[in-house]
Structures are given as structure tokens and as C-alpha cells.
Short mmCIF file of C-alpha atoms in Angstrom, two decimals:
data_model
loop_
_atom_site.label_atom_id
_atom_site.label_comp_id
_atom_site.label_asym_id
_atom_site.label_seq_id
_atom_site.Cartn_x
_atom_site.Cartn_y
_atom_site.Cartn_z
CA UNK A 21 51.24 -32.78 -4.92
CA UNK A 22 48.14 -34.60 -4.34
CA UNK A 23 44.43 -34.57 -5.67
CA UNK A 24 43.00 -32.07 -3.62
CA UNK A 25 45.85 -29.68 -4.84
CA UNK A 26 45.50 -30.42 -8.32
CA UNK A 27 41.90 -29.64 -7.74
CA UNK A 28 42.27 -26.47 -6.36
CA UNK A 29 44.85 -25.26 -8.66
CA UNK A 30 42.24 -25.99 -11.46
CA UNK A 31 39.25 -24.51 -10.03
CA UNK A 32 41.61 -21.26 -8.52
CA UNK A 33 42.50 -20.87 -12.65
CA UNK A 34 39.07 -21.76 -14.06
CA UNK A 35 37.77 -19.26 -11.58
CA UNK A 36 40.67 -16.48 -12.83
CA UNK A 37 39.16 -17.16 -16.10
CA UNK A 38 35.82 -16.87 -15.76
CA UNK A 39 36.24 -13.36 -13.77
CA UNK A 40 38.60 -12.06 -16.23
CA UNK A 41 35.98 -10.11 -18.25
CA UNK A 42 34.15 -9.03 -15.36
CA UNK A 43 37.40 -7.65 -13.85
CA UNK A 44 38.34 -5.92 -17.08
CA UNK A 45 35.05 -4.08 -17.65
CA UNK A 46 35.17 -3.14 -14.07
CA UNK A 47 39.17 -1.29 -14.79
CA UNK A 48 37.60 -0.01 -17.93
CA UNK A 49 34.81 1.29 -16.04
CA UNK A 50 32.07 -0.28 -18.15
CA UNK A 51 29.23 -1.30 -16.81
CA UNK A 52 27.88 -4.45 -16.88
CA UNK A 53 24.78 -5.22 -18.82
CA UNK A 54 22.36 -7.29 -16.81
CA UNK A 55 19.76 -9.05 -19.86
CA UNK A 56 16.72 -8.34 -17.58
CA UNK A 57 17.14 -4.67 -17.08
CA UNK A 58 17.42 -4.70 -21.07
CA UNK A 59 14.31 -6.58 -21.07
CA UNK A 60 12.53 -3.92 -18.29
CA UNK A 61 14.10 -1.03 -20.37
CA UNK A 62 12.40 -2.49 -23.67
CA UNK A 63 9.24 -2.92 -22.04
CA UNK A 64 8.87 0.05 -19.98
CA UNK A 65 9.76 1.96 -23.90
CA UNK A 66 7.33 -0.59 -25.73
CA UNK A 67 4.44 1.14 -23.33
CA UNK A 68 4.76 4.19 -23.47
CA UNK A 69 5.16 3.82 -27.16
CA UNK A 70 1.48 1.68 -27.40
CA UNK A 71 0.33 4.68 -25.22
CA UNK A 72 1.00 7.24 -27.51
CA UNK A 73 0.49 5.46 -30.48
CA UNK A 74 -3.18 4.73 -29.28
CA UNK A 75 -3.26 8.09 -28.27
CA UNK A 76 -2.75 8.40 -32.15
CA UNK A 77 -5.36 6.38 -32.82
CA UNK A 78 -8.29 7.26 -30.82
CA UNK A 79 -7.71 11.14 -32.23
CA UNK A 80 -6.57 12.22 -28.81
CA UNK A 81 -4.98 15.56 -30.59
CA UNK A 82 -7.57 16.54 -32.79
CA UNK A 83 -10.78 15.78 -30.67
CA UNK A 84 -11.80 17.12 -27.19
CA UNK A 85 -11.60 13.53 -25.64
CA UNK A 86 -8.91 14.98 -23.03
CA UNK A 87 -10.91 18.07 -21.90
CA UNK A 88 -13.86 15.42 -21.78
CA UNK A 89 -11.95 13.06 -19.55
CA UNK A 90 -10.06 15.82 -17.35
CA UNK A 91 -13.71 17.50 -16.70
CA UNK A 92 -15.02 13.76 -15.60
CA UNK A 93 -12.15 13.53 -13.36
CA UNK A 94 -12.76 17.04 -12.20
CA UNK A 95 -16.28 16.28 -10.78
CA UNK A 96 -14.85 13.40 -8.80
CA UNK A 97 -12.09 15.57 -7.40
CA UNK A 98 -12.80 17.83 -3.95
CA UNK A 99 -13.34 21.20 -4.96
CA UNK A 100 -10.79 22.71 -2.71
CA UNK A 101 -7.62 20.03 -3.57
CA UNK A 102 -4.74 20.85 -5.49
CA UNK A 103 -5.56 18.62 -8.11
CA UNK A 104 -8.77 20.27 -9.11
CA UNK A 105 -7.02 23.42 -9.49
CA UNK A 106 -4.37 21.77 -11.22
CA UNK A 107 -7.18 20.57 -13.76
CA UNK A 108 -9.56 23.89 -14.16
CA UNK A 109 -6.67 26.52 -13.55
CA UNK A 110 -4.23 24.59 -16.27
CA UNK A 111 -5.04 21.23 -17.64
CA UNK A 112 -8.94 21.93 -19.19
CA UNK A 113 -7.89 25.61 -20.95
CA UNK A 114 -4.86 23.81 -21.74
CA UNK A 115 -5.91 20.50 -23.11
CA UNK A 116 -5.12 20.58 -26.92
CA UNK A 117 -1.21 21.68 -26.40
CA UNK A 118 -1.26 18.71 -22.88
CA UNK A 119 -2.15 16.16 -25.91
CA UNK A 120 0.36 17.09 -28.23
CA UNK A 121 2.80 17.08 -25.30
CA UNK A 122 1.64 14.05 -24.09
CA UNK A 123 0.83 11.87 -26.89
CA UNK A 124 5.02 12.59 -28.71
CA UNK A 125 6.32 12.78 -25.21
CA UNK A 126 4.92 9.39 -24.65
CA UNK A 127 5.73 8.04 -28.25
CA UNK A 128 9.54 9.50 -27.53
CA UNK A 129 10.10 8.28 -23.91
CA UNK A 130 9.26 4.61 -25.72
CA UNK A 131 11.78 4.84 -29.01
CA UNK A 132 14.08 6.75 -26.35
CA UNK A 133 13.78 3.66 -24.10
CA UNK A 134 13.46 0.68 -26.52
CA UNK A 135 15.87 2.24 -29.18
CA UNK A 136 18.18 2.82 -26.18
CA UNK A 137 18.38 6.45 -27.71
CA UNK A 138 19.82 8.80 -24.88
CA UNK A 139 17.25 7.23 -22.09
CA UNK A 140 18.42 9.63 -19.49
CA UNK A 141 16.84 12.82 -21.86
CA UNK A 142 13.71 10.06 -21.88
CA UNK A 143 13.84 9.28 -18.61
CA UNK A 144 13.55 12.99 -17.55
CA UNK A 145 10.71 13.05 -19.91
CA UNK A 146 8.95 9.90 -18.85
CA UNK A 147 9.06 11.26 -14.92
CA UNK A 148 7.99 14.82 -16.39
CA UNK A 149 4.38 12.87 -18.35
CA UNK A 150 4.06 10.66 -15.21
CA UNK A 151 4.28 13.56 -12.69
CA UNK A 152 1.69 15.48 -14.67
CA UNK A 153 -0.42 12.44 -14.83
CA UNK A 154 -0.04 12.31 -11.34
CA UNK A 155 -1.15 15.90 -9.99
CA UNK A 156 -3.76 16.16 -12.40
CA UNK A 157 -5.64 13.56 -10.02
CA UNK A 158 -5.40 10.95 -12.09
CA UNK A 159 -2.80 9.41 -9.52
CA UNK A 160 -2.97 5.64 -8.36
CA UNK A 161 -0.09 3.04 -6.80
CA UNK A 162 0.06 1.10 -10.50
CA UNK A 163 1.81 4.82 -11.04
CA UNK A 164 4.60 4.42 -8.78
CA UNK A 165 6.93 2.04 -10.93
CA UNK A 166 6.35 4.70 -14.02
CA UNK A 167 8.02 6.78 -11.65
CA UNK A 168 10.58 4.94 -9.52
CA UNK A 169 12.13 3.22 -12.78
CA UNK A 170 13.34 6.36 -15.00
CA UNK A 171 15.11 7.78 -11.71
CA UNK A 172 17.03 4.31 -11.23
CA UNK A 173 17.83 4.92 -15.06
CA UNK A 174 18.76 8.43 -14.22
CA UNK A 175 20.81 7.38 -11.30
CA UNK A 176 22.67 4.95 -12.98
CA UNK A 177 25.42 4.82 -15.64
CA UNK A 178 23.58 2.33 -17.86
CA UNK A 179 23.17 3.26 -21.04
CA UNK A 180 25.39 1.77 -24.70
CA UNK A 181 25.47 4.81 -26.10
CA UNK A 182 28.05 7.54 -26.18
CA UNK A 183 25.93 10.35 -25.45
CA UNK A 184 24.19 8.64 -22.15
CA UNK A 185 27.76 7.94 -21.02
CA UNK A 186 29.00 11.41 -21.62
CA UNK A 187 25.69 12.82 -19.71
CA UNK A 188 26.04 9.83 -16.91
CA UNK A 189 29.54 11.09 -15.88
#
């Protein structure tokens, strides 16, 4: 036995090793935890939680700030479009109970996401807000990603707890 076969005996068992664990999540059907999509998760939760906590702030619920800004957005809209019926058929005679259920949707699609508290139940809510966002007119490309990440969430198992794995399967 030579060099070169002491070599690749070494670096055939070192590379054994360092698969193991990936090899025995995969049997165990785990699946494995990339650090950056934790890091995505926690800030895509930290937003929407600074959304609805400002929405806190500013008095969004108790105030008629939203029927103020959906009216604004309403004279910019065509007359004829679907969002301007969207916003004076629904959204204006509806704006108090829209800013309770967008101001703790928003604040629970962030604990839900950072908290990594059932995200698939938040990520049905955050497409839900963002959708309504959306056809209310107030749609723009920044939007997309708001949208696009949840249903990766949803279409994935990825989740650590039990209740996201149950609902994943």
C-alpha cells in the first residue's frame, strides 16, 4: 500500500464522517436547517411585527388614519378598476374592523415567524394581509417577496416545531 492509498482511505473515511449526520437526518426525515433561512424567517417576522407595532403607535385602530389613506389612494385609482371597488364597496365602510385585522394579523404573522410559532398558520396569514394590501391598490413589485416567501414556507417542511411538522405532512 502506497501514499496515494493511504490518502484516499483517509479522505474516503473523513468524508463518511462528515456526511454521517447529514445522512441520518435525511433516514429520519428531518430536515436540514439552513442558518440563513433562519435569519430570512426572523427578519421577514421582525417586520411585520415593527409594522403592526407602529400601527400601534400611530393609533391606526382608534383614529380614521386608514379610511383617510384608503380615500387618498382611491382618488388616484381609475374609477372603473377593481381596486377602486375593492376600496369604496369594502375597504372605506370597512376600515375600523381592516385595522384591527391588520394591525394583530401583522403583529402575529411576526411572533408566528420570529418565535417560529406554527409559521405555516402565519404564513397563510401573512399571504392573506399581503393579498389584501395588494387588491386594495396599494400594490407595487417591493410586494412580491411578502408574497413569494410565506408560500416557499408553506411549501416546505421547515418548521422545529411539532405542530408545523404534523400540519407539513
Amino acid at each position: 500500500m502506497g501514499v496515494k492509498d493511504n490518502y484516499l482511505m483517509e479522505v474516503t473515511f473523513l468524508s463518511e464522517v462528515a456526511l454521517r449526520p447529514r445522512l441520518q437526518a435525511l433516514k429520519q426525515k428531518e430536515p436540514l436547517i439552513n442558518p440563513w433561512s433562519i435569519r430570512v424567517r426572523k427578519c421577514y417576522g421582525a417586520y411585520f411585527f415593527l409594522a403592526g407595532s407602529f400601527k400601534l403607535v400611530t393609533g391606526l385602530l382608534w383614529s380614521r388614519s386608514l379610511e383617510r389613506m384608503f380615500a387618498e389612494r382611491l382618488m388616484q385609482l381609475e374609477p372603473q378598476s377593481f381596486a377602486a371597488d375593492y376600496l369604496s364597496e369594502f375597504a372605506i365602510p370597512m376600515a375600523y374592523p381592516i385595522a384591527y385585522i391588520l394591525t394583530i394579523g401583522e403583529l402575529l404573522v411576526g411572533i408566528s415567524f420570529y418565535r417560529d410559532l406554527v409559521i405555516h398558520w402565519g404564513a397563510l396569514l401573512a399571504i392573506f394581509i399581503t393579498l389584501n394590501i395588494a387588491i386594495g391598490g396599494f400594490f407595487n413589485p417591493i410586494i412580491l417577496p411578502f408574497i413569494f416567501y410565506p408560500i416557499t414556507v408553506l411549501m416546505t417542511r421547515f418548521s422545529s416545531t411539532k405542530i408545523d411538522k404534523e400540519i407539513s405532512q
